[in-house]
Amino acid sequence: MSDYSDLDKKQDMQVLHSMGYAQELERRMSRFSNFAVSFSIICILSGGINSLAQATSGAGGAAIGIGWPLGCFISLVFAVAMAQISSAYPTAGGLYHWGSILGNRFTGWLTAWFNLLGLVTVLGAINVGTYYFFMGSFGTPYFGLADTTLTRIIFLAVITGAQALVNHMGIGLTAKLTDFSGYLIFATSILLAGVCLAVADSYDIARLFTFSNYSGEAGGNVWPVTSGIWVFLLGLLLPIYTITGYDASAHTSEETVKAAESVPRGMVSSVLWSALFGYIMLCSFVLMIPNMDEAAKQGWNVFFWAMDTQVHPVMKDVLYLAILVSQWLCGLATVTSVSRMIFAFSRDGGLPASKALAKVSPTYRTPVAAIWTGSILAVLFVWGSSLVSIGETPVYTIVVSCTVIFLFFSFAIPITLGLLAWGTSKWDKMGPWDLGEGMFKLFAVLSIIAMVLIFVLGIQPPNDWALYITVGFLVLTALIWFGFEKRRFRGPPIGEEVARRQAEIAAAEKAVGQV
């Protein structure tokens, strides 16, 4: 990176040292790479396709034409507010750090657990989505594979293991692949949009703004029978579920050059570009659908049904292959995000076996134990939760519906604390990416309102068990904190502790060969 001078490098290290941490990870990610890691996790070719039925079997065309930009704006308000904080505190595991500095040990610890649980389960959910896309595109049609728990877990173990191995081998290789992923998502979404428009029977633009109510059997029972207003609001979960994971830009702060400027830009731009290209792609898909009523009846199979109906088999398979690769790269970037959160929380003693989880490989400059632990936990989560059901609903399905609630809670906690801490001794210095007090507070308040909406939507049938799981997790968290962690967990270094760590910082950097 020719524009990354020795002075820039020194400034990045000084910022990190001022927060009490050593430069153990390697700064190999450019501004584009930081954008690409979040853009890859958002991956409109993953959530935008695998969760499509939430819209087409809900309010129909209007769920895309009107609902997609509205849902994307909800995600954007979080990204903008988090960007302001990330510029002031560019560290790995950023949200945990922000929650501690702007609040206290407990709010930081709570933020870490919400974020960590959300990231591990979302990694499992992303790779399960890849599995079902593979089965629908190639596995069943070409290889005659049947969907069984064993097949699913073997598939997950193989692709998650490959994602972990790439991450193990260094941020340089991971960044190259996520950079490629960024270009691939751009190109494939435009190609898919072009193919959809080319094979569409007509261009009924009004369809994108026509409200329907496909709840119940009319929509393949994706949503239970409900009112037209509710089914539209529930359809907002498609963009909200899709446009998340942009906290990856913050988690990779310590591997990004000029982090205080690059991280906030990467976070916000990944949301904006995903929103734009996702809108073009999904609107084109809706225009291609020959009949909205028939499409709604397909439920979760709507994407494959429409492609089979309208697109030439060869072109369809080319698109499927590009989408499949993009989805695997989405999981790859998520492993990066999960592992950096585990690493950051562990170096402050926040997890069992923290010393091992916080260790950085001198050879690869990556947190190897954190990478493999996060990946294994994601596979074990899918395996265990797939074997247990509550009524007729697998626990896996219920927990995944909690995933986004957990993630957005972990976003909302530091944002709320930032709203309260602005201008106080806890937050009296802003980073170079600065909205100003008025704009930040506006986006912070909008984030809190959006969090309430996401929580209400996330616990509606058929995901009503998500309420009990969320409350149960909060109760369990309180018991663990007051029973054990309140006395044990010290939190990140603040104040005089930062000065006392300087000798440890020098030793840690020497151990991994940082000069």
CSV table of N, CA, C and O in Angstrom, one decimal, residues 369-429:
chain,number,residue,atom,x,y,z
A,369,ALA,N,-6.3,-19.7,17.8
A,369,ALA,CA,-7.3,-20.4,18.7
A,369,ALA,C,-8.7,-19.8,18.6
A,369,ALA,O,-9.7,-20.5,18.6
A,370,ALA,N,-8.7,-18.5,18.5
A,370,ALA,CA,-10.0,-17.8,18.4
A,370,ALA,C,-10.7,-18.1,17.1
A,370,ALA,O,-12.0,-18.3,17.1
A,371,ILE,N,-10.0,-18.2,16.0
A,371,ILE,CA,-10.5,-18.6,14.7
A,371,ILE,C,-11.2,-19.9,14.7
A,371,ILE,O,-12.4,-20.1,14.3
A,372,TRP,N,-10.5,-20.9,15.2
A,372,TRP,CA,-11.0,-22.3,15.2
A,372,TRP,C,-12.1,-22.5,16.3
A,372,TRP,O,-13.1,-23.2,16.0
A,373,THR,N,-12.0,-21.8,17.4
A,373,THR,CA,-13.0,-21.9,18.4
A,373,THR,C,-14.3,-21.4,17.9
A,373,THR,O,-15.4,-22.0,18.1
A,374,GLY,N,-14.3,-20.2,17.3
A,374,GLY,CA,-15.6,-19.6,16.8
A,374,GLY,C,-16.2,-20.5,15.7
A,374,GLY,O,-17.4,-20.6,15.7
A,375,SER,N,-15.3,-21.0,14.8
A,375,SER,CA,-15.8,-21.9,13.7
A,375,SER,C,-16.5,-23.2,14.3
A,375,SER,O,-17.5,-23.6,13.8
A,376,ILE,N,-15.8,-23.8,15.2
A,376,ILE,CA,-16.3,-25.1,15.8
A,376,ILE,C,-17.6,-24.8,16.5
A,376,ILE,O,-18.6,-25.6,16.4
A,377,LEU,N,-17.7,-23.7,17.3
A,377,LEU,CA,-18.9,-23.4,18.0
A,377,LEU,C,-20.1,-23.2,17.1
A,377,LEU,O,-21.2,-23.6,17.4
A,378,ALA,N,-19.8,-22.6,15.9
A,378,ALA,CA,-20.9,-22.3,15.0
A,378,ALA,C,-21.5,-23.7,14.5
A,378,ALA,O,-22.7,-23.8,14.3
A,379,VAL,N,-20.6,-24.6,14.1
A,379,VAL,CA,-21.0,-25.9,13.6
A,379,VAL,C,-21.8,-26.7,14.7
A,379,VAL,O,-22.8,-27.3,14.5
A,380,LEU,N,-21.2,-26.6,16.0
A,380,LEU,CA,-21.8,-27.3,17.1
A,380,LEU,C,-23.2,-26.7,17.4
A,380,LEU,O,-24.2,-27.5,17.7
A,381,PHE,N,-23.3,-25.4,17.3
A,381,PHE,CA,-24.6,-24.8,17.5
A,381,PHE,C,-25.7,-25.3,16.5
A,381,PHE,O,-26.8,-25.7,16.9
A,382,VAL,N,-25.3,-25.4,15.2
A,382,VAL,CA,-26.3,-25.9,14.2
A,382,VAL,C,-26.6,-27.3,14.5
A,382,VAL,O,-27.8,-27.7,14.4
A,383,TRP,N,-25.6,-28.1,14.8
A,383,TRP,CA,-25.8,-29.6,15.0
A,383,TRP,C,-26.7,-29.8,16.2
A,383,TRP,O,-27.8,-30.4,16.1
A,384,GLY,N,-26.4,-29.2,17.3
A,384,GLY,CA,-27.2,-29.4,18.5
A,384,GLY,C,-28.6,-28.9,18.4
A,384,GLY,O,-29.6,-29.5,18.8
A,385,SER,N,-28.7,-27.7,17.9
A,385,SER,CA,-30.1,-27.1,17.8
A,385,SER,C,-31.0,-27.7,16.8
A,385,SER,O,-32.2,-27.6,16.8
A,386,SER,N,-30.4,-28.4,15.8
A,386,SER,CA,-31.2,-29.1,14.8
A,386,SER,C,-31.8,-30.4,15.3
A,386,SER,O,-32.7,-30.9,14.7
A,387,LEU,N,-31.2,-30.9,16.4
A,387,LEU,CA,-31.7,-32.1,17.0
A,387,LEU,C,-32.8,-32.0,18.0
A,387,LEU,O,-33.5,-32.9,18.4
A,388,VAL,N,-33.1,-30.7,18.4
A,388,VAL,CA,-34.1,-30.4,19.4
A,388,VAL,C,-35.2,-29.5,18.8
A,388,VAL,O,-34.9,-28.6,18.1
A,389,SER,N,-36.4,-29.8,19.2
A,389,SER,CA,-37.5,-29.0,18.7
A,389,SER,C,-38.4,-28.6,19.9
A,389,SER,O,-38.5,-29.3,20.9
A,390,ILE,N,-39.1,-27.4,19.7
A,390,ILE,CA,-40.1,-27.0,20.7
A,390,ILE,C,-41.4,-27.0,19.9
A,390,ILE,O,-41.6,-26.2,19.0
A,391,GLY,N,-42.2,-28.0,20.2
A,391,GLY,CA,-43.4,-28.2,19.4
A,391,GLY,C,-43.0,-28.8,18.1
A,391,GLY,O,-42.3,-29.8,18.0
A,392,GLU,N,-43.4,-28.1,17.0
A,392,GLU,CA,-42.9,-28.6,15.7
A,392,GLU,C,-41.8,-27.7,15.1
A,392,GLU,O,-41.4,-27.9,14.0
A,393,THR,N,-41.3,-26.8,15.9
A,393,THR,CA,-40.3,-25.8,15.4
A,393,THR,C,-38.9,-26.2,16.0
A,393,THR,O,-38.8,-26.3,17.2
A,394,PRO,N,-38.0,-26.5,15.1
A,394,PRO,CA,-36.6,-26.8,15.6
A,394,PRO,C,-36.0,-25.6,16.4
A,394,PRO,O,-36.3,-24.4,16.0
A,395,VAL,N,-35.3,-25.9,17.4
A,395,VAL,CA,-34.7,-24.9,18.2
A,395,VAL,C,-33.7,-24.0,17.4
A,395,VAL,O,-33.6,-22.8,17.6
A,396,TYR,N,-33.1,-24.6,16.3
A,396,TYR,CA,-32.3,-23.9,15.4
A,396,TYR,C,-33.0,-22.7,14.9
A,396,TYR,O,-32.5,-21.5,14.9
A,397,THR,N,-34.2,-22.9,14.3
A,397,THR,CA,-35.0,-21.8,13.7
A,397,THR,C,-35.3,-20.7,14.7
A,397,THR,O,-35.3,-19.5,14.4
A,398,ILE,N,-35.6,-21.1,15.9
A,398,ILE,CA,-36.0,-20.2,17.0
A,398,ILE,C,-34.8,-19.3,17.3
A,398,ILE,O,-34.9,-18.1,17.4
A,399,VAL,N,-33.6,-20.0,17.5
A,399,VAL,CA,-32.4,-19.2,17.9
A,399,VAL,C,-32.0,-18.3,16.8
A,399,VAL,O,-31.6,-17.1,17.1
A,400,VAL,N,-32.0,-18.7,15.6
A,400,VAL,CA,-31.6,-17.8,14.5
A,400,VAL,C,-32.5,-16.6,14.5
A,400,VAL,O,-32.0,-15.5,14.1
A,401,SER,N,-33.8,-16.7,14.8
A,401,SER,CA,-34.6,-15.5,14.8
A,401,SER,C,-34.2,-14.6,16.0
A,401,SER,O,-34.5,-13.4,15.9
A,402,CYS,N,-33.5,-15.1,17.0
A,402,CYS,CA,-32.9,-14.3,18.0
A,402,CYS,C,-31.6,-13.6,17.6
A,402,CYS,O,-31.2,-12.6,18.2
A,403,THR,N,-30.9,-14.2,16.7
A,403,THR,CA,-29.6,-13.7,16.3
A,403,THR,C,-29.5,-12.2,16.0
A,403,THR,O,-28.7,-11.5,16.5
A,404,VAL,N,-30.5,-11.8,15.1
A,404,VAL,CA,-30.5,-10.4,14.8
A,404,VAL,C,-30.8,-9.5,15.9
A,404,VAL,O,-30.3,-8.4,16.1
A,405,ILE,N,-31.7,-10.0,16.8
A,405,ILE,CA,-32.0,-9.2,18.0
A,405,ILE,C,-30.8,-9.1,18.9
A,405,ILE,O,-30.4,-8.0,19.3
A,406,PHE,N,-30.0,-10.1,19.1
A,406,PHE,CA,-28.8,-10.1,19.8
A,406,PHE,C,-27.8,-9.1,19.2
A,406,PHE,O,-27.1,-8.3,19.9
A,407,LEU,N,-27.6,-9.2,17.9
A,407,LEU,CA,-26.6,-8.4,17.2
A,407,LEU,C,-27.0,-6.9,17.3
A,407,LEU,O,-26.2,-6.1,17.7
A,408,PHE,N,-28.3,-6.6,17.1
A,408,PHE,CA,-28.7,-5.2,17.1
A,408,PHE,C,-28.7,-4.6,18.6
A,408,PHE,O,-28.4,-3.5,18.8
A,409,PHE,N,-28.9,-5.5,19.6
A,409,PHE,CA,-28.8,-5.1,21.0
A,409,PHE,C,-27.3,-4.7,21.2
A,409,PHE,O,-27.0,-3.7,21.9
A,410,SER,N,-26.4,-5.5,20.7
A,410,SER,CA,-25.0,-5.2,20.9
A,410,SER,C,-24.6,-3.9,20.2
A,410,SER,O,-23.6,-3.3,20.6
A,411,PHE,N,-25.3,-3.5,19.1
A,411,PHE,CA,-25.1,-2.2,18.5
A,411,PHE,C,-25.7,-1.1,19.3
A,411,PHE,O,-25.1,0.0,19.5
A,412,ALA,N,-26.9,-1.4,19.8
A,412,ALA,CA,-27.7,-0.3,20.5
A,412,ALA,C,-27.0,0.1,21.8
A,412,ALA,O,-27.1,1.3,22.2
A,413,ILE,N,-26.4,-0.8,22.5
A,413,ILE,CA,-25.9,-0.5,23.9
A,413,ILE,C,-24.8,0.6,23.8
A,413,ILE,O,-24.9,1.6,24.5
A,414,PRO,N,-23.7,0.4,23.0
A,414,PRO,CA,-22.7,1.5,23.0
A,414,PRO,C,-23.2,2.8,22.4
A,414,PRO,O,-22.8,3.9,22.7
A,415,ILE,N,-24.2,2.7,21.4
A,415,ILE,CA,-24.8,3.9,20.8
A,415,ILE,C,-25.5,4.7,21.9
A,415,ILE,O,-25.4,5.9,22.0
A,416,THR,N,-26.3,4.0,22.7
A,416,THR,CA,-27.1,4.6,23.8
A,416,THR,C,-26.1,5.2,24.8
A,416,THR,O,-26.3,6.4,25.2
A,417,LEU,N,-25.1,4.5,25.1
A,417,LEU,CA,-24.1,5.0,26.1
A,417,LEU,C,-23.3,6.2,25.5
A,417,LEU,O,-23.0,7.2,26.2
A,418,GLY,N,-23.1,6.2,24.2
A,418,GLY,CA,-22.4,7.4,23.5
A,418,GLY,C,-23.3,8.6,23.6
A,418,GLY,O,-22.9,9.7,23.7
A,419,LEU,N,-24.6,8.4,23.4
A,419,LEU,CA,-25.6,9.5,23.5
A,419,LEU,C,-25.5,10.2,24.9
A,419,LEU,O,-25.6,11.4,25.0
A,420,LEU,N,-25.4,9.3,25.9
A,420,LEU,CA,-25.3,9.9,27.3
A,420,LEU,C,-23.9,10.4,27.6
A,420,LEU,O,-23.8,11.3,28.4
A,421,ALA,N,-22.9,9.9,27.0
A,421,ALA,CA,-21.5,10.2,27.4
A,421,ALA,C,-20.9,11.4,26.6
A,421,ALA,O,-19.9,11.9,26.9
A,422,TRP,N,-21.6,11.8,25.5
A,422,TRP,CA,-21.0,12.8,24.6
A,422,TRP,C,-20.7,14.1,25.4
A,422,TRP,O,-21.5,14.6,26.2
A,423,GLY,N,-19.4,14.5,25.3
A,423,GLY,CA,-19.0,15.8,26.0
A,423,GLY,C,-18.6,15.6,27.4
A,423,GLY,O,-18.1,16.5,28.0
A,424,THR,N,-18.8,14.4,28.0
A,424,THR,CA,-18.3,14.1,29.3
A,424,THR,C,-16.9,13.7,29.3
A,424,THR,O,-16.3,13.5,28.3
A,425,SER,N,-16.4,13.4,30.5
A,425,SER,CA,-15.0,12.9,30.6
A,425,SER,C,-14.8,11.5,29.9
A,425,SER,O,-13.7,11.2,29.5
A,426,LYS,N,-15.9,10.8,29.8
A,426,LYS,CA,-15.8,9.5,29.2
A,426,LYS,C,-15.7,9.6,27.6
A,426,LYS,O,-15.1,8.7,27.0
A,427,TRP,N,-16.1,10.7,27.1
A,427,TRP,CA,-16.0,10.8,25.6
A,427,TRP,C,-15.9,12.3,25.3
A,427,TRP,O,-16.9,12.9,24.9
A,428,ASP,N,-14.7,12.8,25.4
A,428,ASP,CA,-14.5,14.2,25.2
A,428,ASP,C,-13.6,14.5,24.0
A,428,ASP,O,-13.3,15.7,23.6
A,429,LYS,N,-13.2,13.4,23.3
A,429,LYS,CA,-12.4,13.6,22.1
A,429,LYS,C,-12.9,12.7,21.0
A,429,LYS,O,-13.1,11.5,21.1
